[in-house]
Each structure stands twice: as C-alpha cells, then as structure tokens.
Tab-separated table of C-alpha atoms and ligand atoms in Angstrom:
chain	number	residue	atom	x	y	z
K	1	MET	CA	92.856	118.803	31.718
K	2	SER	CA	92.372	120.673	34.994
K	3	GLU	CA	92.813	124.431	35.438
K	4	PRO	CA	96.361	125.640	35.398
K	5	VAL	CA	98.105	126.182	38.804
K	6	LYS	CA	99.143	129.815	38.834
K	7	VAL	CA	102.726	130.114	40.205
K	8	LEU	CA	104.569	133.266	40.762
K	9	VAL	CA	108.390	133.373	40.718
K	10	THR	CA	110.160	136.577	41.817
K	11	GLY	CA	113.750	137.270	41.018
K	12	ALA	CA	112.733	135.563	37.638
K	13	ALA	CA	115.679	137.010	35.674
K	14	GLY	CA	118.161	135.640	38.212
K	15	GLN	CA	120.229	132.433	38.343
K	16	ILE	CA	118.131	130.222	40.725
K	17	ALA	CA	115.068	130.994	38.657
K	18	TYR	CA	116.855	129.972	35.528
K	19	SER	CA	116.888	126.344	36.737
K	20	LEU	CA	113.682	126.475	38.694
K	21	LEU	CA	111.344	127.791	35.908
K	22	TYR	CA	112.265	124.842	33.752
K	23	SER	CA	111.634	122.277	36.413
K	24	ILE	CA	108.279	123.647	37.352
K	25	ALA	CA	107.138	124.136	33.720
K	26	LYS	CA	108.006	120.580	32.866
K	27	GLY	CA	106.077	118.997	35.662
K	28	ASP	CA	108.669	118.269	38.366
K	29	VAL	CA	106.593	119.947	41.124
K	30	PHE	CA	102.812	119.716	40.366
K	31	GLY	CA	102.904	116.539	38.428
K	32	GLU	CA	102.929	115.519	34.750
K	33	LYS	CA	99.304	116.105	34.152
K	34	GLN	CA	98.968	119.557	35.812
K	35	PRO	CA	99.075	122.607	33.482
K	36	ILE	CA	100.944	125.531	34.820
K	37	SER	CA	100.572	129.346	34.371
K	38	LEU	CA	103.911	131.032	35.221
K	39	VAL	CA	104.052	134.738	36.414
K	40	LEU	CA	107.568	136.065	36.408
K	41	LEU	CA	108.416	139.173	38.584
K	42	ASP	CA	111.699	141.016	38.463
K	43	ILE	CA	112.564	144.708	38.702
K	44	GLU	CA	112.200	147.090	35.703
K	45	PRO	CA	115.929	147.196	34.783
K	46	MET	CA	115.852	143.369	34.308
K	47	MET	CA	112.871	143.306	31.864
K	48	ALA	CA	115.062	142.864	28.820
K	49	VAL	CA	116.821	139.921	30.427
K	50	LEU	CA	113.388	138.474	31.521
K	51	ASP	CA	112.252	138.670	27.788
K	52	GLY	CA	115.081	136.306	26.978
K	53	VAL	CA	113.929	133.874	29.774
K	54	VAL	CA	110.400	133.993	28.292
K	55	MET	CA	111.688	133.238	24.849
K	56	GLU	CA	113.616	130.179	26.183
K	57	LEU	CA	110.590	128.898	28.003
K	58	GLN	CA	108.613	129.097	24.867
K	59	ASP	CA	111.323	127.426	22.885
K	60	CYS	CA	111.190	124.448	25.376
K	61	ALA	CA	107.789	123.764	23.779
K	62	LEU	CA	106.606	122.248	26.969
K	63	PRO	CA	103.092	120.621	26.896
K	64	LEU	CA	102.162	121.776	30.457
K	65	LEU	CA	103.120	125.398	30.235
K	66	ALA	CA	99.654	127.221	29.621
K	67	ASP	CA	101.024	130.708	29.776
K	68	VAL	CA	103.899	132.972	30.902
K	69	ILE	CA	103.330	136.540	32.228
K	70	PRO	CA	106.517	138.654	32.676
K	71	THR	CA	106.041	141.811	34.740
K	72	SER	CA	107.711	144.269	36.941
K	73	GLU	CA	104.444	145.260	38.626
K	74	GLU	CA	103.591	143.623	41.896
K	75	ALA	CA	99.714	144.117	41.394
K	76	ILE	CA	99.872	141.941	38.258
K	77	ALA	CA	102.408	139.493	39.677
K	78	PHE	CA	100.351	138.582	42.725
K	79	LYS	CA	96.891	138.447	41.039
K	80	ASP	CA	95.113	135.217	41.839
K	81	ILE	CA	98.218	133.210	42.459
K	82	ASP	CA	98.090	129.727	44.054
K	83	VAL	CA	101.860	129.558	44.890
K	84	ALA	CA	104.401	132.425	45.481
K	85	LEU	CA	108.051	131.401	45.170
K	86	LEU	CA	109.841	134.518	46.340
K	87	VAL	CA	113.443	134.197	45.121
K	88	GLY	CA	114.201	137.834	44.433
K	89	ALA	CA	115.764	139.865	47.148
K	90	GLN	CA	118.264	142.676	47.586
K	91	PRO	CA	121.652	141.071	47.425
K	92	ARG	CA	124.506	141.872	49.884
K	93	ARG	CA	126.947	144.258	48.113
K	94	GLU	CA	130.548	144.605	49.207
K	95	GLY	CA	130.876	146.832	52.281
K	96	MET	CA	127.232	146.526	53.007
K	97	GLU	CA	126.316	146.229	56.707
K	98	ARG	CA	123.951	143.419	57.751
K	99	LYS	CA	121.446	145.901	58.996
K	100	ASP	CA	121.423	147.773	55.669
K	101	LEU	CA	120.756	144.568	53.937
K	102	LEU	CA	117.827	143.924	56.288
K	103	LYS	CA	116.547	147.388	55.759
K	104	ALA	CA	116.498	147.040	51.922
K	105	ASN	CA	114.846	143.688	52.185
K	106	VAL	CA	112.189	144.758	54.688
K	107	LYS	CA	111.054	147.437	52.223
K	108	ILE	CA	110.796	144.719	49.388
K	109	PHE	CA	108.852	142.220	51.485
K	110	LYS	CA	106.657	144.905	53.096
K	111	SER	CA	105.531	145.986	49.714
K	112	GLN	CA	105.077	142.326	48.351
K	113	GLY	CA	103.070	141.544	51.576
K	114	ALA	CA	100.656	144.256	50.762
K	115	ALA	CA	100.333	142.944	47.130
K	116	LEU	CA	99.889	139.363	48.295
K	117	ASP	CA	97.262	140.534	50.766
K	118	ALA	CA	95.314	142.430	48.087
K	119	HIS	CA	95.577	140.174	45.100
K	120	ALA	CA	96.476	136.519	45.804
K	121	LYS	CA	94.062	133.691	46.571
K	122	LYS	CA	93.589	133.333	50.249
K	123	THR	CA	94.812	129.717	49.983
K	124	VAL	CA	98.146	130.793	48.491
K	125	LYS	CA	101.249	128.878	49.621
K	126	VAL	CA	104.305	131.193	50.138
K	127	VAL	CA	107.952	130.135	50.129
K	128	VAL	CA	110.599	132.630	50.682
K	129	VAL	CA	114.023	131.885	49.359
K	130	GLY	CA	115.648	135.385	49.065
K	131	ASN	CA	117.914	135.979	52.084
K	132	PRO	CA	117.647	136.580	54.956
K	133	ALA	CA	115.009	134.114	54.225
K	134	ASN	CA	113.475	133.519	57.574
K	135	THR	CA	113.120	137.155	58.417
K	136	ASN	CA	111.888	138.114	54.975
K	137	ALA	CA	109.166	135.519	55.364
K	138	LEU	CA	108.199	136.865	58.729
K	139	VAL	CA	107.972	140.367	57.316
K	140	ILE	CA	105.765	139.313	54.387
K	141	SER	CA	103.410	137.358	56.664
K	142	ARG	CA	102.958	140.446	58.820
K	143	PHE	CA	101.908	142.517	55.776
K	144	ALA	CA	99.480	139.898	54.437
K	145	PRO	CA	97.169	139.601	57.489
K	146	SER	CA	94.363	138.083	55.424
K	147	ILE	CA	96.506	135.109	54.542
K	148	PRO	CA	96.663	132.458	57.245
K	149	LYS	CA	100.035	132.319	59.017
K	150	GLU	CA	100.255	128.565	58.291
K	151	ASN	CA	100.617	129.518	54.454
K	152	PHE	CA	104.045	131.145	54.964
K	153	SER	CA	107.379	129.308	54.948
K	154	CYS	CA	110.985	129.777	54.112
K	155	LEU	CA	113.423	127.398	52.345
K	156	THR	CA	115.719	125.213	54.513
K	157	ARG	CA	115.379	122.212	52.253
K	158	LEU	CA	118.598	122.992	50.608
K	159	ASP	CA	120.412	122.666	53.908
K	160	GLN	CA	118.472	119.411	54.647
K	161	ASN	CA	119.506	117.947	51.316
K	162	ARG	CA	123.191	119.071	51.864
K	163	ALA	CA	123.028	117.265	55.267
K	164	GLN	CA	121.454	114.127	53.772
K	165	ALA	CA	124.156	114.146	51.029
K	166	GLN	CA	127.017	114.495	53.602
K	167	VAL	CA	125.762	111.459	55.470
K	168	ALA	CA	125.274	109.381	52.361
K	169	ASN	CA	128.728	110.235	51.220
K	170	LYS	CA	130.355	109.435	54.533
K	171	LEU	CA	128.622	105.920	54.671
K	172	GLY	CA	129.022	105.274	50.903
K	173	ILE	CA	125.238	104.653	50.490
K	174	SER	CA	122.716	106.305	48.208
K	175	ASN	CA	120.924	109.429	49.289
K	176	GLU	CA	117.580	107.611	49.489
K	177	ASN	CA	119.022	105.471	52.231
K	178	VAL	CA	119.401	108.490	54.492
K	179	GLN	CA	116.287	109.785	56.192
K	180	ARG	CA	115.186	112.122	58.948
K	181	THR	CA	118.108	114.546	58.837
K	182	ILE	CA	116.852	117.756	60.487
K	183	ILE	CA	117.621	121.405	60.100
K	184	TRP	CA	116.633	123.613	63.130
K	185	GLY	CA	116.529	127.399	63.075
K	186	ASN	CA	117.837	130.030	60.676
K	187	HIS	CA	118.916	129.562	57.086
K	188	SER	CA	122.346	130.893	57.995
K	189	SER	CA	125.611	129.703	59.521
K	190	THR	CA	124.009	129.368	62.933
K	191	GLN	CA	121.494	126.715	61.635
K	192	PHE	CA	121.694	123.386	63.480
K	193	PRO	CA	121.878	120.275	61.242
K	194	ASP	CA	120.890	117.540	63.605
K	195	LEU	CA	121.587	113.887	63.029
K	196	ALA	CA	120.276	112.550	66.501
K	197	HIS	CA	117.140	111.259	64.869
K	198	ALA	CA	118.384	110.399	61.434
K	199	VAL	CA	118.169	106.750	60.272
K	200	VAL	CA	119.991	105.074	57.523
K	201	HIS	CA	119.696	101.788	55.493
K	202	VAL	CA	122.933	99.971	55.451
K	203	ASN	CA	123.329	96.531	53.911
K	204	GLY	CA	119.421	96.149	54.108
K	205	LYS	CA	119.368	97.144	57.763
K	206	LEU	CA	117.656	100.136	59.185
K	207	MET	CA	119.680	101.776	61.947
K	208	PRO	CA	120.316	105.198	63.683
K	209	ALA	CA	122.703	107.190	61.582
K	210	GLN	CA	125.010	107.992	64.424
K	211	GLU	CA	125.464	104.239	65.157
K	212	ALA	CA	126.327	103.577	61.573
K	213	ILE	CA	128.681	106.478	61.309
K	214	LYS	CA	130.621	105.595	64.579
K	215	ASP	CA	132.258	108.932	64.659
K	216	ASP	CA	131.000	111.338	67.267
K	217	ASN	CA	133.568	113.914	66.437
K	218	TRP	CA	132.399	113.947	62.882
K	219	VAL	CA	128.765	114.268	63.906
K	220	LYS	CA	129.164	116.988	66.337
K	221	ASN	CA	131.854	118.976	64.435
K	222	ASP	CA	132.878	118.391	60.860
K	223	PHE	CA	129.271	117.414	59.723
K	224	ILE	CA	127.658	120.553	61.324
K	225	LYS	CA	130.343	122.934	60.073
K	226	THR	CA	130.263	121.669	56.525
K	227	VAL	CA	126.529	122.022	56.160
K	228	GLN	CA	126.467	125.320	57.916
K	229	THR	CA	129.256	126.712	55.600
K	230	ARG	CA	128.210	124.838	52.403
K	231	GLY	CA	126.757	127.935	50.684
K	232	GLY	CA	130.044	129.845	51.113
K	233	ALA	CA	132.067	126.948	49.886
K	234	VAL	CA	130.079	126.867	46.631
K	235	ILE	CA	130.540	130.625	46.214
K	236	LYS	CA	134.288	130.195	46.791
K	237	ALA	CA	134.520	127.573	44.137
K	238	ARG	CA	131.965	128.738	41.597
K	239	LYS	CA	132.299	132.429	42.107
K	240	LEU	CA	128.471	132.378	42.231
K	241	SER	CA	126.071	131.231	44.854
K	242	SER	CA	124.160	127.840	44.746
K	243	ALA	CA	121.610	127.816	41.966
K	244	MET	CA	120.982	124.324	40.606
K	245	SER	CA	120.809	122.832	44.149
K	246	ALA	CA	118.718	125.698	45.331
K	247	ALA	CA	116.280	125.287	42.459
K	248	LYS	CA	116.054	121.548	43.298
K	249	ALA	CA	115.343	122.208	46.965
K	250	ILE	CA	112.627	124.665	46.194
K	251	CYS	CA	110.977	121.941	43.918
K	252	ASP	CA	111.267	119.382	46.725
K	253	HIS	CA	109.766	121.859	49.265
K	254	VAL	CA	106.836	122.829	47.162
K	255	ARG	CA	106.041	119.235	45.894
K	256	ASP	CA	106.044	117.914	49.431
K	257	TRP	CA	103.761	120.691	50.535
K	258	TRP	CA	101.390	120.148	47.588
K	259	PHE	CA	101.235	116.391	47.689
K	260	GLY	CA	102.138	115.623	51.315
K	261	THR	CA	105.269	113.894	52.741
K	262	GLY	CA	103.660	110.486	53.854
K	263	GLU	CA	105.768	109.082	56.682
K	264	ARG	CA	108.887	111.132	55.537
K	265	TRP	CA	110.172	114.021	57.637
K	266	VAL	CA	111.248	117.264	55.932
K	267	SER	CA	112.648	120.512	57.258
K	268	MET	CA	111.078	123.926	56.443
K	269	GLY	CA	110.978	127.313	58.092
K	270	ILE	CA	107.472	127.903	59.524
K	271	ILE	CA	106.031	130.317	62.141
K	272	SER	CA	106.579	128.752	65.461
K	273	LYS	CA	103.683	127.912	67.603
K	274	GLY	CA	106.029	127.379	70.582
K	275	ASP	CA	107.036	123.645	69.773
K	276	TYR	CA	110.335	122.657	71.356
K	277	GLY	CA	110.442	125.796	73.384
K	278	ILE	CA	110.971	128.017	70.265
K	279	SER	CA	109.522	131.508	70.787
K	280	GLU	CA	106.028	131.800	69.320
K	281	GLY	CA	105.706	133.737	66.157
K	282	LEU	CA	109.406	133.304	65.190
K	283	MET	CA	110.138	131.947	61.538
K	284	TYR	CA	112.082	128.904	62.470
K	285	SER	CA	112.967	125.663	60.657
K	286	PHE	CA	111.554	122.545	62.150
K	287	PRO	CA	111.136	118.898	61.121
K	288	VAL	CA	107.668	118.631	59.801
K	289	GLN	CA	105.168	116.161	58.188
K	290	ILE	CA	102.535	117.302	55.664
K	291	ALA	CA	99.357	115.444	55.062
K	292	THR	CA	97.530	115.461	51.763
K	293	ASP	CA	95.312	118.303	53.125
K	294	ARG	CA	98.500	120.433	52.897
K	295	VAL	CA	98.578	121.052	56.643
K	296	VAL	CA	102.045	121.261	58.000
K	297	LYS	CA	102.743	119.677	61.458
K	298	VAL	CA	105.853	119.712	63.454
K	299	VAL	CA	107.157	116.301	64.218
K	300	PRO	CA	106.227	115.862	67.825
K	301	GLY	CA	107.935	114.158	70.765
K	302	LEU	CA	111.625	114.313	69.904
K	303	THR	CA	114.078	114.049	72.736
K	304	ILE	CA	116.295	117.091	72.784
K	305	SER	CA	119.755	116.560	74.344
K	306	ASP	CA	121.677	119.368	76.026
K	307	PHE	CA	123.979	119.576	73.119
K	308	ALA	CA	120.986	120.087	70.679
K	309	ARG	CA	119.227	122.501	73.074
K	310	GLU	CA	122.236	124.805	73.161
K	311	LYS	CA	122.548	124.841	69.286
K	312	MET	CA	118.683	125.339	68.802
K	313	ASP	CA	118.917	128.277	71.295
K	314	VAL	CA	122.007	129.909	69.438
K	315	THR	CA	120.092	129.966	66.063
K	316	GLN	CA	116.996	131.155	67.827
K	317	ALA	CA	118.759	134.055	69.372
K	318	GLU	CA	120.054	135.124	65.956
K	319	LEU	CA	116.524	134.999	64.541
K	320	VAL	CA	115.198	137.129	67.367
K	321	GLU	CA	117.968	139.758	66.807
K	322	GLU	CA	117.170	139.803	63.018
K	323	ARG	CA	113.469	140.063	63.686
K	324	ASP	CA	113.845	142.868	66.215
K	325	CYS	CA	116.245	144.734	63.817
K	326	ALA	CA	113.796	144.356	60.748
K	327	PHE	CA	110.793	145.413	62.772
K	328	SER	CA	112.633	148.458	64.164
K	329	PHE	CA	112.773	149.711	60.547
K	330	LEU	CA	109.036	149.207	60.228
K	331	GLU	CA	108.296	151.322	63.341
K	332	ALA	CA	110.942	153.947	62.325
O	1	NAX	P1	120.397	136.612	41.486
O	1	NAX	O1	121.095	137.865	41.922
O	1	NAX	O2	120.939	135.811	40.386
O	1	NAX	O3	118.794	137.015	41.143
O	1	NAX	C1	118.089	137.618	42.001
O	1	NAX	C2	117.106	138.427	41.176
O	1	NAX	O4	116.145	138.986	42.032
O	1	NAX	C3	117.652	139.476	40.159
O	1	NAX	O5	117.179	139.252	38.915
O	1	NAX	C4	117.111	140.765	40.831
O	1	NAX	O6	116.807	141.745	39.830
O	1	NAX	C5	115.691	140.272	41.386
O	1	NAX	N1	115.188	141.153	42.396
O	1	NAX	C6	115.747	142.015	43.228
O	1	NAX	N2	114.774	142.857	43.850
O	1	NAX	C7	113.672	142.273	43.473
O	1	NAX	C8	112.232	142.663	43.710
O	1	NAX	N3	112.027	143.604	44.584
O	1	NAX	N4	111.254	142.000	43.021
O	1	NAX	C9	111.544	141.065	42.161
O	1	NAX	N5	112.820	140.652	41.874
O	1	NAX	C10	113.840	141.357	42.456
O	1	NAX	O7	120.336	135.648	42.803
O	1	NAX	P2	119.996	134.153	42.995
O	1	NAX	O8	121.267	133.436	42.927
O	1	NAX	O9	118.981	133.705	42.033
O	1	NAX	O10	119.569	134.046	44.453
O	1	NAX	C11	118.440	134.662	44.824
O	1	NAX	C12	118.209	134.731	46.372
O	1	NAX	O11	118.241	133.427	46.945
O	1	NAX	C13	119.392	135.385	47.060
O	1	NAX	O12	118.818	136.362	48.084
O	1	NAX	C14	120.176	134.377	47.739
O	1	NAX	O13	120.845	134.717	48.931
O	1	NAX	C15	119.079	133.378	48.084
O	1	NAX	N6	119.360	131.955	48.491
O	1	NAX	C16	118.687	131.326	49.375
O	1	NAX	C17	118.870	129.945	49.626
O	1	NAX	C18	118.050	129.367	50.683
O	1	NAX	O14	118.269	128.169	50.857
O	1	NAX	N7	117.061	129.908	51.368
O	1	NAX	C19	119.886	129.203	48.937
O	1	NAX	C20	120.356	129.828	47.625
O	1	NAX	C21	120.429	131.344	47.552
O	1	NAX	O15	121.661	131.672	48.096
C-alpha cells in the first residue's frame, strides 16, 4: 500500500465535517486503495465533541483510515498536510453586521495562512468552504506566500451541483445527462449560474440545454434565483444549513482536482489571472478543466452575452467590496 495522504479538515466537530469525514475515510475521494491520515482541527471548547467524532470514525473500522489526529493547535493541524479542507469559520450570529463577520474570519484565515505557510507541504491543495468562502480563501493565500497561488481554491461545486440538478429535474432526465452548467463569481446570492454553454442528453441526443428547456424566462429568472437562494431555502426547511450536499460537493471538488476532470467542465473558485475580464487576483468561480497533473485551467473561448456580462460584473463587484473590506482590517 502507498503512503497515506494527509488530509486536514477544519471545523471538524461541525455538521458538514460529520458527513465529509466518513466519505473521505472510506475512499470516496482519493480512491479505494489510498490510505488516509485524517487531521481534525476545531476550537478548544469543541474538543469533547471532537472526541466523539474520533470514536465514531474508529468504530467504522474502515480499512483505509491509517490514523486520526484531533487537535485545537494549528501548528499540529497543518504539519506536512497534502490537502487542507477549511470548513471551520466564524458563523454569522443574529444581529451581526457583515463587516463584523468578515473581521472575525480575517483573523481566523490570517492565522491559518501563517500555519499553512510554516508547516504544510508546498504542494498542498487548499479548499476553503467556510463563508465568506471566496474572501477567506483570498486571505489565507495572502498569508501563505510560499505556497503557489494556484494551490488555493474555494468551493462553488455545491452551487454547480444544485444548478445541474435543477436542469435535470426540469427536463425529467438523470443528473449525468446534464453537463457544463457553470457558476461564475461569488459563493453568495450574487453568483451567476449560467446555462448558456450547458448541454444535455435527451432521448439519446446531445443538445444545448436552453434548446431542450425551451423556456427563456425559466433560464433567465426562476433557474438563476432558485440556485442563488437554495442555501437559504434549505436553512428555512431544515433549520440548519446544507451539510450532506455540501460534504458531497467537497468530495466532488477534491476528487476532480486530484484525478483530473477529463473532458468535463467543473466550477471552482480560483485566483483570477484576468480571464473573461475578471480582475486579476480576485478569488472568483470559473468553469475549469483539470489535467492529471492537477493543473487547473479556465475553459477558454466562451462567448459571453451582454446578459451574462452584466451578471458576471455584479458578482465581481461584490467580491471586490468584500476583498477591500477584509484587507482594510489587515491594514488597520
Ligand atoms: P457548523 O457550525 O456545524 O461547524 C463549524 C465548525 O467550525 C464548528 O465546530 C466550529 O467550532 C468550528 N470552528 C470555528 N472556528 C474555527 C477555527 N478557527 N478553527 C477550526 N474550527 C473552527 O457549520 P457547518 O454547517 O459545518 O458549516 C461550516 C461552514 O461552511 C460555514 O461557514 C458555512 O457557512 C459554510 N458553507 C459553505 C458552503 C459552500 O458552498 N462554500 C456550503 C455549505 C455551508 O453553508
């Protein structure tokens, strides 16, 4: 058997981690032959809860799980890791202003950035899930200057999966028959779920999704709104935010990064190099393809309509504002 892949999950005592850890440990992400070493970081008051999670992982008696390291210390958590799944973040409490939330998270991701820089492998792949995911990812990348910028990402795969499922549901086809749904921009309600390039298999025929749907109003209004507000709809119904679907999306994101996407397109937040006119240096979700060398490349040459341009710019403007606000705390 090969050496274990060392995977850090932060927010490890939380609800997304509860689904995520099992999937990783049983081989859903790195394959059924790859041993895993799991490092679980949470804050000190959650250590007793984390002990329970560790007990449950042991009780699963999983063949691939080489070891489990629970900790509240960043220096231990980030040591020699191959993959960092940063799920833990300061949650928004009632009455909390957006800027207070940003301020609390800047503190967390600044500190974790320094730990990542000092202790992780330089090849580490980083996925930020904790919200505001794009801006948190930008902050951590800034404080880990020895790690290549290409190694940082944030999760928008849940939004992509939601978009794919909406189309499948609308056409009464299975999810695998819907491809190339795109999420542009921020993991927030300004994100732009885009069907202009999506294709579907209907009755054995491959065709543009919009042609199959034949409902421009649905594509431009209901579909976009539903995907943008899906997180809120889950909270309203479940009284808790998305966890099972978020964990599944994290697994999809990491598996595709690790093994490549082949011809498929997936969406992920990455640091913009200026593609599609998006400001360089911004953590923005693009459609990408990933080769087996784990290099992420933005899908080139897509035609951007005026409708799409406007929506891509709106979500870009929100990200610029978030970034400027977050960085103002760093300079203060
Ligand atoms: P929970 O509140 O259940 O768990 C969060 C855990 O993070 C807690 O155990 C908490 O103690 C821990 N934590 C807080 N500060 C920490 C720190 N400095 N270091 C390590 N751990 C820390 O939240 P959960 O439902 O698991 O959601 C986690 C995060 O994912 C939230 O920020 C949430 O908004 C975000 N989400 C992001 C999504 C995305 O697509 N990018 C979708 C799902 C989810 O809403």
